[in-house]
Amino acid sequence: MAEIALLQGKRIILGVCGSIAVYKAVDLASKLTQAGAQVDVIMTEAAQRFVRPLTFQAVSGRPVYTDMWRAENSGGLPSHIAHIGLAEGADLLMIAPATANTLAKLAGGFADDLLSVTALAAGCPLLVAPAMDGGMVEHPAVIDNLDALRRRGAHLIEPESGRLASGLTGGGRLPETSTLIGHIRRVLGLDGELSGHKLVVTAGGTREALDPVRYLSNRSSGKQGFAIAQAGIDAGADVILISAAEARPPLVGATRLAVDSAQSMMEAVLAQVADSSALIMAAAVADYRPRSVSEQKIKKADDSLTLPLERNPDILMAVKAQREKTGYPMIVVGFAAESENLVENASGKLQDKGLDLLVANDISASDAGFAVDTNRVVVLDMDGGLHKIELTSKAAIGAYIIERVGGLLA
Ligand code: CTP
């Protein structure tokens, strides 16, 4: 697990309850620690029947808290105030898995174990991931308790449906670690520098249909666009992700609009930017589409086939025209995929398309650009500024772009 800037030095209290999903909480504690967070685990008594505290201690590298009465189980804090010490200065209290019993305690304000008492003492955001078997999650008592927590401002993670430990199929599964971390990032980012700003990000290569089974497209994977969207969520923005990259996993905290062709992407972009702070156009938009789409599958016939193509509209040019009339979006960031004369071609695009920033990729390198996790870019601005970013993760480039957008909006 790579480090996550947002999680660096964050203090997360992870409350763990007695559910078979505890094994996923071990992975969560491990990944959060690897990502740079300081994870203090509190286990309920029932949780310890599934997994020993030593397991969490090993992955978090920190003492594990289990008992409010016994000093040796209070992680070095005097036992009677362990909950205060833990709650003080914490950035997040996450309870995963949260059982029906602990939810009832939280909803009722009970304070009879270290976790419930810490929940009362903690002033930080509370993020709860319920997990339970056999339809318990649909019981009115559980629903009422979740409603009570939601009303008080707690953030809830919807349990997933699927196979449960009992062998039954239904709702109540704890989501995978990546999803849980997505929720943590969303909650920790809420007061970030783009809080209150709507950000529209496009990602992936558009698909231009030829017939019911074929399309013309390009090698864009959508990774850079998704990394920018994630950085936007980390900064607290309200992110609309207009994605032609249908294979990419969901991104927690973004509203994802699936599109395919350049035309459908343009319609979505023009509608979404009408009230947005910024547009970041990371998608690889096809410049041409087949002149006609065959209703039936095209059959092979001759030795060669010529496909007449026609120009697609340029989405950024359409945005420029709309922005001149309405003032929105306030900031526009474009990309340039170049295989030669990078800076020269890129600055031409910056001017023509009326961009505030342009991120230029050299797509001829195999370790940067399409479909890999790393990138190397030059960022140009309208004042002639030029900032080179040597080979790094797409996440780091996403964070840099978001920081620049934040600077322009400030
Ligand atoms: N773009 C767009 N609409 C298009 C084509 C591209 O909005 N029909 C956007 C891309 O999302 C990118 C920027 O324009 O942000 C530059 O895309 P790029 O493919 O590098 O350049 P083009 O303008 O298509 O020019 P060329 O392909 O001739 O280099």
Short mmCIF file of C-alpha atoms and ligand atoms in Angstrom, two decimals:
data_model
loop_
_atom_site.label_atom_id
_atom_site.label_comp_id
_atom_site.label_asym_id
_atom_site.label_seq_id
_atom_site.Cartn_x
_atom_site.Cartn_y
_atom_site.Cartn_z
CA MET A 1 0.00 0.00 0.00
CA ALA A 2 1.45 3.34 -1.04
CA GLU A 3 1.48 6.29 1.32
CA ILE A 4 -1.55 8.57 1.14
CA ALA A 5 -0.80 12.24 1.76
CA LEU A 6 -4.15 12.86 3.44
CA LEU A 7 -3.49 10.08 5.97
CA GLN A 8 0.03 11.15 6.94
CA GLY A 9 0.13 11.54 10.71
CA LYS A 10 -3.65 11.24 11.07
CA ARG A 11 -4.77 9.63 14.31
CA ILE A 12 -7.45 7.08 13.65
CA ILE A 13 -9.15 5.12 16.39
CA LEU A 14 -10.38 1.85 14.95
CA GLY A 15 -13.10 0.24 17.04
CA VAL A 16 -13.51 -3.44 16.29
CA CYS A 17 -16.53 -5.52 17.33
CA GLY A 18 -17.32 -9.23 17.42
CA SER A 19 -18.11 -10.24 13.88
CA ILE A 20 -16.41 -12.67 11.54
CA ALA A 21 -15.63 -9.60 9.41
CA VAL A 22 -12.93 -8.79 11.97
CA TYR A 23 -10.40 -10.35 9.61
CA LYS A 24 -11.09 -7.52 7.17
CA ALA A 25 -10.48 -5.02 9.97
CA VAL A 26 -7.00 -6.51 10.41
CA ASP A 27 -6.28 -5.75 6.76
CA LEU A 28 -7.75 -2.27 7.19
CA ALA A 29 -5.53 -1.54 10.20
CA SER A 30 -2.53 -2.78 8.24
CA LYS A 31 -3.25 -0.75 5.10
CA LEU A 32 -4.02 2.41 7.08
CA THR A 33 -0.72 2.05 8.91
CA GLN A 34 1.16 1.51 5.64
CA ALA A 35 -0.57 4.57 4.20
CA GLY A 36 0.86 6.70 7.00
CA ALA A 37 -1.90 6.85 9.63
CA GLN A 38 -1.44 6.19 13.33
CA VAL A 39 -4.00 3.52 14.14
CA ASP A 40 -5.12 2.86 17.69
CA VAL A 41 -7.31 -0.22 17.87
CA ILE A 42 -9.96 -0.74 20.52
CA MET A 43 -11.40 -4.25 20.61
CA THR A 44 -14.63 -5.23 22.28
CA GLU A 45 -14.65 -8.39 24.31
CA ALA A 46 -16.54 -10.23 21.56
CA ALA A 47 -14.02 -9.10 18.94
CA GLN A 48 -11.26 -10.81 20.93
CA ARG A 49 -13.06 -14.13 20.52
CA PHE A 50 -12.40 -13.92 16.78
CA VAL A 51 -8.92 -12.38 16.69
CA ARG A 52 -6.30 -11.82 19.37
CA PRO A 53 -5.18 -8.27 20.18
CA LEU A 54 -1.66 -9.31 19.23
CA THR A 55 -2.74 -9.52 15.59
CA PHE A 56 -3.79 -5.87 15.53
CA GLN A 57 -0.75 -4.89 17.56
CA ALA A 58 1.49 -6.55 14.98
CA VAL A 59 -0.05 -4.78 11.99
CA SER A 60 -0.47 -1.35 13.60
CA GLY A 61 2.78 -1.36 15.56
CA ARG A 62 0.82 0.18 18.45
CA PRO A 63 -0.67 -1.06 21.71
CA VAL A 64 -4.20 -2.43 21.39
CA TYR A 65 -6.84 -1.32 23.86
CA THR A 66 -9.20 -3.93 25.24
CA ASP A 67 -10.32 -3.23 28.78
CA MET A 68 -11.31 -0.06 30.55
CA TRP A 69 -10.50 -1.40 33.98
CA ARG A 70 -7.15 -3.11 33.68
CA ALA A 71 -4.14 -0.84 33.37
CA GLU A 72 -2.10 -3.43 31.46
CA ASN A 73 -4.78 -3.42 28.78
CA SER A 74 -4.93 0.35 28.51
CA GLY A 75 -1.92 0.73 26.30
CA GLY A 76 0.11 2.44 28.97
CA LEU A 77 -2.60 5.02 29.78
CA PRO A 78 -4.01 5.00 33.33
CA SER A 79 -6.99 2.65 32.96
CA HIS A 80 -9.66 5.05 34.25
CA ILE A 81 -8.83 7.71 31.69
CA ALA A 82 -7.76 5.59 28.72
CA HIS A 83 -10.86 6.65 26.80
CA ILE A 84 -10.12 10.35 27.30
CA GLY A 85 -6.51 9.97 26.24
CA LEU A 86 -7.54 8.05 23.15
CA ALA A 87 -10.33 10.41 22.15
CA GLU A 88 -8.27 13.56 22.61
CA GLY A 89 -6.84 14.83 19.38
CA ALA A 90 -8.11 11.88 17.31
CA ASP A 91 -8.97 12.75 13.71
CA LEU A 92 -11.48 9.95 13.23
CA LEU A 93 -13.25 7.25 15.16
CA MET A 94 -14.06 4.41 12.82
CA ILE A 95 -16.01 1.39 13.96
CA ALA A 96 -15.59 -1.54 11.59
CA PRO A 97 -17.12 -4.03 11.80
CA ALA A 98 -19.90 -2.50 13.92
CA THR A 99 -22.24 -5.14 15.34
CA ALA A 100 -25.92 -4.70 16.17
CA ASN A 101 -25.00 -4.67 19.84
CA THR A 102 -22.45 -1.86 19.55
CA LEU A 103 -24.79 0.14 17.29
CA ALA A 104 -27.48 -0.13 19.98
CA LYS A 105 -25.01 1.05 22.60
CA LEU A 106 -23.93 4.00 20.49
CA ALA A 107 -27.52 4.96 19.67
CA GLY A 108 -28.54 4.66 23.32
CA GLY A 109 -25.49 6.49 24.66
CA PHE A 110 -24.36 3.51 26.72
CA ALA A 111 -20.87 3.54 28.16
CA ASP A 112 -20.10 0.09 29.48
CA ASP A 113 -16.92 -0.80 27.63
CA LEU A 114 -13.86 1.04 26.34
CA LEU A 115 -15.25 1.47 22.83
CA SER A 116 -18.65 2.86 23.79
CA VAL A 117 -17.17 5.17 26.40
CA THR A 118 -14.55 6.43 23.93
CA ALA A 119 -17.32 7.11 21.39
CA LEU A 120 -18.98 9.39 23.93
CA ALA A 121 -15.74 11.18 24.75
CA ALA A 122 -14.58 11.66 21.15
CA GLY A 123 -15.27 14.96 19.42
CA CYS A 124 -13.95 13.79 16.03
CA PRO A 125 -16.09 12.49 13.16
CA LEU A 126 -17.58 9.02 13.64
CA LEU A 127 -17.57 6.59 10.72
CA VAL A 128 -19.50 3.37 11.20
CA ALA A 129 -19.40 0.26 9.03
CA PRO A 130 -22.08 -2.19 10.17
CA ALA A 131 -21.62 -5.88 9.45
CA MET A 132 -24.00 -8.62 10.50
CA ASP A 133 -25.46 -11.87 9.31
CA GLY A 134 -28.86 -13.31 8.59
CA GLY A 135 -30.84 -10.20 7.72
CA MET A 136 -30.17 -8.57 11.11
CA VAL A 137 -29.22 -5.40 9.30
CA GLU A 138 -32.81 -5.08 8.08
CA HIS A 139 -34.33 -5.44 11.54
CA PRO A 140 -36.27 -2.30 12.52
CA ALA A 141 -34.25 -2.03 15.74
CA VAL A 142 -31.00 -1.87 13.79
CA ILE A 143 -32.48 0.53 11.23
CA ASP A 144 -33.70 2.83 14.03
CA ASN A 145 -30.28 2.80 15.67
CA LEU A 146 -28.56 3.64 12.39
CA ASP A 147 -31.07 6.46 11.81
CA ALA A 148 -30.32 7.86 15.24
CA LEU A 149 -26.59 7.86 14.53
CA ARG A 150 -27.11 9.46 11.11
CA ARG A 151 -29.26 12.21 12.66
CA ARG A 152 -26.43 13.01 15.03
CA GLY A 153 -24.00 13.44 12.16
CA ALA A 154 -22.32 10.04 12.08
CA HIS A 155 -21.15 8.83 8.67
CA LEU A 156 -22.42 5.38 7.76
CA ILE A 157 -21.02 2.89 5.30
CA GLU A 158 -23.71 0.84 3.62
CA PRO A 159 -23.06 -2.90 4.11
CA GLU A 160 -22.72 -4.89 0.89
CA SER A 161 -24.79 -7.79 -0.29
CA GLY A 162 -23.37 -11.21 -0.99
CA ARG A 163 -22.47 -14.44 0.73
CA LEU A 164 -22.57 -14.23 4.51
CA ALA A 165 -20.61 -16.40 6.96
CA SER A 166 -23.75 -18.44 7.74
CA GLY A 167 -23.99 -19.45 4.10
CA LEU A 168 -27.01 -17.22 3.59
CA THR A 169 -26.96 -14.61 0.87
CA GLY A 170 -28.03 -11.09 1.71
CA GLY A 171 -27.03 -7.68 2.98
CA GLY A 172 -24.61 -7.24 5.86
CA ARG A 173 -21.13 -7.78 4.46
CA LEU A 174 -18.35 -5.44 5.45
CA PRO A 175 -16.99 -3.85 2.24
CA GLU A 176 -13.43 -4.50 1.11
CA THR A 177 -10.53 -2.51 2.54
CA SER A 178 -10.18 -0.25 -0.50
CA THR A 179 -13.82 0.82 -0.15
CA LEU A 180 -13.43 1.41 3.59
CA ILE A 181 -10.35 3.55 2.97
CA GLY A 182 -12.30 5.46 0.31
CA HIS A 183 -14.89 6.36 2.96
CA ILE A 184 -12.18 7.35 5.44
CA ARG A 185 -10.62 9.69 2.84
CA ARG A 186 -13.98 11.25 2.08
CA VAL A 187 -14.71 11.97 5.74
CA LEU A 188 -11.18 13.19 6.56
CA GLY A 189 -11.23 15.45 3.50
CA LEU A 190 -14.54 17.11 4.26
CA ASP A 191 -13.10 20.41 5.53
CA GLY A 192 -10.33 20.50 2.91
CA GLU A 193 -9.37 23.50 0.81
CA LEU A 194 -11.85 22.68 -1.98
CA SER A 195 -14.72 22.18 0.45
CA GLY A 196 -17.86 23.72 -1.06
CA HIS A 197 -16.45 23.60 -4.60
CA LYS A 198 -17.93 21.47 -7.35
CA LEU A 199 -15.23 19.87 -9.44
CA VAL A 200 -15.88 18.12 -12.75
CA VAL A 201 -13.25 15.61 -13.86
CA THR A 202 -13.31 13.59 -17.08
CA ALA A 203 -11.46 10.31 -17.45
CA GLY A 204 -10.80 7.52 -19.89
CA GLY A 205 -10.82 7.16 -23.65
CA THR A 206 -14.08 7.78 -25.46
CA ARG A 207 -15.54 4.96 -27.54
CA GLU A 208 -16.94 5.70 -30.95
CA ALA A 209 -19.33 2.97 -32.06
CA LEU A 210 -18.98 1.27 -35.42
CA ASP A 211 -21.69 -1.33 -35.02
CA PRO A 212 -23.39 -3.10 -32.06
CA VAL A 213 -20.16 -4.89 -31.05
CA ARG A 214 -17.27 -2.70 -32.20
CA TYR A 215 -15.91 0.73 -31.43
CA LEU A 216 -12.89 2.91 -32.09
CA SER A 217 -11.04 4.02 -28.99
CA ASN A 218 -7.57 4.69 -27.60
CA ARG A 219 -5.28 3.35 -24.90
CA SER A 220 -6.34 5.67 -22.11
CA SER A 221 -7.14 3.69 -18.95
CA GLY A 222 -8.65 6.54 -16.95
CA LYS A 223 -6.05 6.14 -14.17
CA GLN A 224 -4.87 9.75 -14.21
CA GLY A 225 -8.42 11.12 -14.26
CA PHE A 226 -9.43 8.89 -11.36
CA ALA A 227 -6.33 9.93 -9.41
CA ILE A 228 -7.28 13.59 -9.89
CA ALA A 229 -10.84 12.87 -8.79
CA GLN A 230 -9.51 11.12 -5.66
CA ALA A 231 -7.26 14.08 -4.89
CA GLY A 232 -10.31 16.33 -5.28
CA ILE A 233 -12.26 14.22 -2.78
CA ASP A 234 -9.29 14.33 -0.39
CA ALA A 235 -9.45 18.12 -0.65
CA GLY A 236 -13.17 18.14 0.19
CA ALA A 237 -14.55 18.94 -3.28
CA ASP A 238 -17.89 17.76 -4.51
CA VAL A 239 -16.54 15.64 -7.37
CA ILE A 240 -18.43 14.73 -10.53
CA LEU A 241 -16.47 12.10 -12.43
CA ILE A 242 -17.50 11.85 -16.06
CA SER A 243 -15.96 8.56 -17.03
CA ALA A 244 -15.53 6.67 -20.25
CA ALA A 245 -13.35 4.18 -18.33
CA GLU A 246 -15.99 1.64 -17.47
CA ALA A 247 -13.50 -0.96 -16.20
CA ARG A 248 -12.22 1.20 -13.36
CA PRO A 249 -13.47 0.30 -9.89
CA PRO A 250 -15.90 2.66 -8.16
CA LEU A 251 -14.47 5.74 -6.49
CA VAL A 252 -16.00 6.37 -3.07
CA GLY A 253 -17.14 9.95 -2.66
CA ALA A 254 -17.45 10.86 -6.35
CA THR A 255 -20.65 11.01 -8.35
CA ARG A 256 -19.78 8.96 -11.40
CA LEU A 257 -21.50 9.59 -14.71
CA ALA A 258 -20.77 6.89 -17.27
CA VAL A 259 -20.42 8.06 -20.86
CA ASP A 260 -19.05 6.43 -23.99
CA SER A 261 -18.70 8.67 -27.06
CA ALA A 262 -17.20 12.15 -27.32
CA GLN A 263 -20.69 13.46 -28.03
CA SER A 264 -22.14 11.94 -24.84
CA MET A 265 -19.14 13.17 -22.85
CA MET A 266 -19.63 16.69 -24.21
CA GLU A 267 -23.32 16.74 -23.24
CA ALA A 268 -22.48 15.60 -19.71
CA VAL A 269 -19.59 18.08 -19.37
CA LEU A 270 -21.58 21.11 -20.61
CA ALA A 271 -24.44 20.29 -18.24
CA GLN A 272 -22.17 19.70 -15.24
CA VAL A 273 -19.84 22.67 -15.62
CA ALA A 274 -22.75 25.14 -15.67
CA ASP A 275 -22.46 25.56 -11.88
CA SER A 276 -19.01 24.21 -11.19
CA SER A 277 -15.82 25.77 -9.88
CA ALA A 278 -13.45 23.82 -12.10
CA LEU A 279 -13.25 21.39 -14.97
CA ILE A 280 -10.28 19.06 -15.34
CA MET A 281 -10.38 17.48 -18.74
CA ALA A 282 -8.15 14.43 -18.36
CA ALA A 283 -10.11 12.26 -20.80
CA ALA A 284 -8.61 11.19 -24.11
CA VAL A 285 -11.36 12.28 -26.45
CA ALA A 286 -11.47 10.75 -29.91
CA ASP A 287 -11.08 13.43 -32.56
CA TYR A 288 -13.03 11.38 -35.12
CA ARG A 289 -15.98 9.02 -35.12
CA PRO A 290 -17.35 6.68 -37.78
CA ARG A 291 -19.62 8.65 -40.08
CA SER A 292 -22.41 6.17 -39.54
CA VAL A 293 -23.09 3.46 -36.98
CA SER A 294 -24.24 0.23 -38.54
CA GLU A 295 -27.34 -1.17 -36.88
CA GLN A 296 -26.23 -4.72 -37.65
CA LYS A 297 -22.81 -6.24 -37.09
CA ILE A 298 -20.59 -5.40 -40.05
CA LYS A 299 -19.86 -8.65 -41.95
CA LYS A 300 -16.49 -9.34 -43.50
CA ALA A 301 -16.49 -9.19 -47.28
CA ASP A 302 -13.58 -7.76 -49.25
CA ASP A 303 -9.86 -7.92 -48.42
CA SER A 304 -9.86 -4.39 -47.12
CA LEU A 305 -12.39 -2.13 -45.50
CA THR A 306 -12.41 1.65 -45.52
CA LEU A 307 -14.24 3.42 -42.73
CA PRO A 308 -15.30 6.98 -43.40
CA LEU A 309 -14.76 9.11 -40.26
CA GLU A 310 -16.02 12.54 -39.33
CA ARG A 311 -14.75 15.09 -36.80
CA ASN A 312 -15.99 15.04 -33.26
CA PRO A 313 -16.70 18.35 -31.57
CA ASP A 314 -13.88 19.65 -29.35
CA ILE A 315 -15.29 19.56 -25.84
CA LEU A 316 -12.88 22.17 -24.44
CA MET A 317 -13.75 24.58 -27.27
CA ALA A 318 -17.45 24.15 -26.45
CA VAL A 319 -16.67 24.75 -22.76
CA LYS A 320 -14.71 27.88 -23.70
CA ALA A 321 -17.72 29.27 -25.57
CA GLN A 322 -20.09 28.48 -22.71
CA ARG A 323 -17.67 29.96 -20.16
CA GLU A 324 -17.41 33.22 -22.12
CA LYS A 325 -21.17 33.63 -21.75
CA THR A 326 -21.74 32.35 -18.22
CA GLY A 327 -18.43 32.62 -16.38
CA TYR A 328 -18.56 28.91 -15.53
CA PRO A 329 -16.56 26.84 -14.93
CA MET A 330 -14.31 29.32 -13.16
CA ILE A 331 -11.16 27.30 -13.87
CA VAL A 332 -10.42 24.98 -16.79
CA VAL A 333 -7.53 22.52 -16.86
CA GLY A 334 -6.72 20.64 -20.05
CA PHE A 335 -4.32 17.86 -20.92
CA ALA A 336 -2.13 17.40 -23.94
CA ALA A 337 -0.94 14.03 -25.11
CA GLU A 338 2.09 14.63 -27.29
CA SER A 339 4.60 12.36 -28.94
CA GLU A 340 6.85 15.21 -30.13
CA ASN A 341 7.51 18.94 -29.48
CA LEU A 342 5.82 18.65 -26.09
CA VAL A 343 6.02 22.20 -24.75
CA GLU A 344 5.47 23.92 -28.06
CA ASN A 345 2.38 21.90 -28.99
CA ALA A 346 1.07 22.13 -25.44
CA SER A 347 1.30 25.90 -25.22
CA GLY A 348 -0.59 26.14 -28.49
CA LYS A 349 -3.42 24.10 -26.96
CA LEU A 350 -3.36 26.23 -23.78
CA GLN A 351 -3.94 29.39 -25.84
CA ASP A 352 -6.43 27.97 -28.35
CA LYS A 353 -8.62 26.28 -25.78
CA GLY A 354 -8.52 29.19 -23.29
CA LEU A 355 -7.12 27.10 -20.44
CA ASP A 356 -5.88 28.20 -17.04
CA LEU A 357 -3.56 25.22 -16.76
CA LEU A 358 -2.40 22.57 -19.15
CA VAL A 359 -0.85 19.27 -18.16
CA ALA A 360 1.31 17.91 -20.95
CA ASN A 361 2.25 14.24 -21.19
CA ASP A 362 4.94 12.77 -23.34
CA ILE A 363 3.17 9.64 -24.47
CA SER A 364 6.24 8.17 -26.18
CA ALA A 365 7.75 6.99 -22.85
CA SER A 366 6.67 3.54 -21.67
CA ASP A 367 6.74 4.43 -17.96
CA ALA A 368 4.46 7.46 -18.33
CA GLY A 369 1.14 8.29 -19.92
CA PHE A 370 -1.33 5.61 -20.92
CA ALA A 371 -2.35 2.71 -18.67
CA VAL A 372 0.60 2.78 -16.21
CA ASP A 373 0.56 3.99 -12.59
CA THR A 374 3.26 6.58 -13.11
CA ASN A 375 3.48 9.73 -15.15
CA ARG A 376 5.87 12.51 -16.03
CA VAL A 377 4.34 15.82 -17.01
CA VAL A 378 4.96 19.47 -17.65
CA VAL A 379 2.36 21.84 -16.27
CA LEU A 380 1.94 25.12 -18.17
CA ASP A 381 -0.07 28.10 -17.01
CA MET A 382 -1.43 31.16 -18.76
CA ASP A 383 1.27 33.43 -17.35
CA GLY A 384 3.90 31.41 -19.18
CA GLY A 385 4.86 29.44 -16.06
CA LEU A 386 6.23 25.99 -16.66
CA HIS A 387 6.57 23.33 -13.98
CA LYS A 388 8.22 19.99 -14.72
CA ILE A 389 7.25 16.94 -12.68
CA GLU A 390 9.68 14.05 -13.02
CA LEU A 391 8.46 10.45 -12.99
CA THR A 392 6.10 9.95 -10.06
CA SER A 393 2.78 8.34 -9.21
CA LYS A 394 -0.40 9.49 -10.92
CA ALA A 395 -1.72 10.07 -7.38
CA ALA A 396 1.06 12.62 -6.73
CA ILE A 397 0.35 14.35 -10.03
CA GLY A 398 -3.36 14.39 -9.19
CA ALA A 399 -2.59 16.02 -5.84
CA TYR A 400 -0.38 18.64 -7.53
CA ILE A 401 -3.09 19.55 -10.05
CA ILE A 402 -5.67 19.85 -7.28
CA GLU A 403 -3.30 22.06 -5.30
CA ARG A 404 -2.86 24.35 -8.32
CA VAL A 405 -6.63 24.47 -8.87
CA GLY A 406 -7.05 25.34 -5.19
CA GLY A 407 -4.51 28.14 -5.61
CA LEU A 408 -6.35 29.54 -8.64
CA LEU A 409 -9.71 29.43 -6.89
CA ALA A 410 -8.43 31.03 -3.69
N1 CTP B 1 -10.20 17.39 -26.06
C1 CTP B 1 -11.51 17.76 -26.12
N2 CTP B 1 -12.28 17.39 -27.18
C2 CTP B 1 -11.75 16.71 -28.21
C3 CTP B 1 -10.39 16.34 -28.18
C4 CTP B 1 -9.63 16.69 -27.06
O1 CTP B 1 -11.98 18.42 -25.18
N3 CTP B 1 -12.54 16.37 -29.22
C5 CTP B 1 -9.40 17.79 -24.88
C6 CTP B 1 -8.68 16.67 -24.15
O2 CTP B 1 -9.49 16.13 -23.13
C7 CTP B 1 -7.45 17.35 -23.60
C8 CTP B 1 -7.17 18.42 -24.59
O3 CTP B 1 -8.39 18.62 -25.34
O4 CTP B 1 -7.71 17.95 -22.34
C9 CTP B 1 -6.07 18.09 -25.58
O5 CTP B 1 -6.30 16.83 -26.15
P1 CTP B 1 -5.29 16.21 -27.18
O6 CTP B 1 -5.80 14.90 -27.66
O7 CTP B 1 -3.90 16.28 -26.63
O8 CTP B 1 -5.30 17.28 -28.34
P2 CTP B 1 -6.27 17.65 -29.50
O9 CTP B 1 -6.88 18.94 -29.17
O10 CTP B 1 -7.19 16.52 -29.82
O11 CTP B 1 -5.21 17.88 -30.68
P3 CTP B 1 -4.32 16.80 -31.49
O12 CTP B 1 -4.97 15.45 -31.28
O13 CTP B 1 -4.39 17.29 -32.87
O14 CTP B 1 -2.94 16.87 -30.86
#
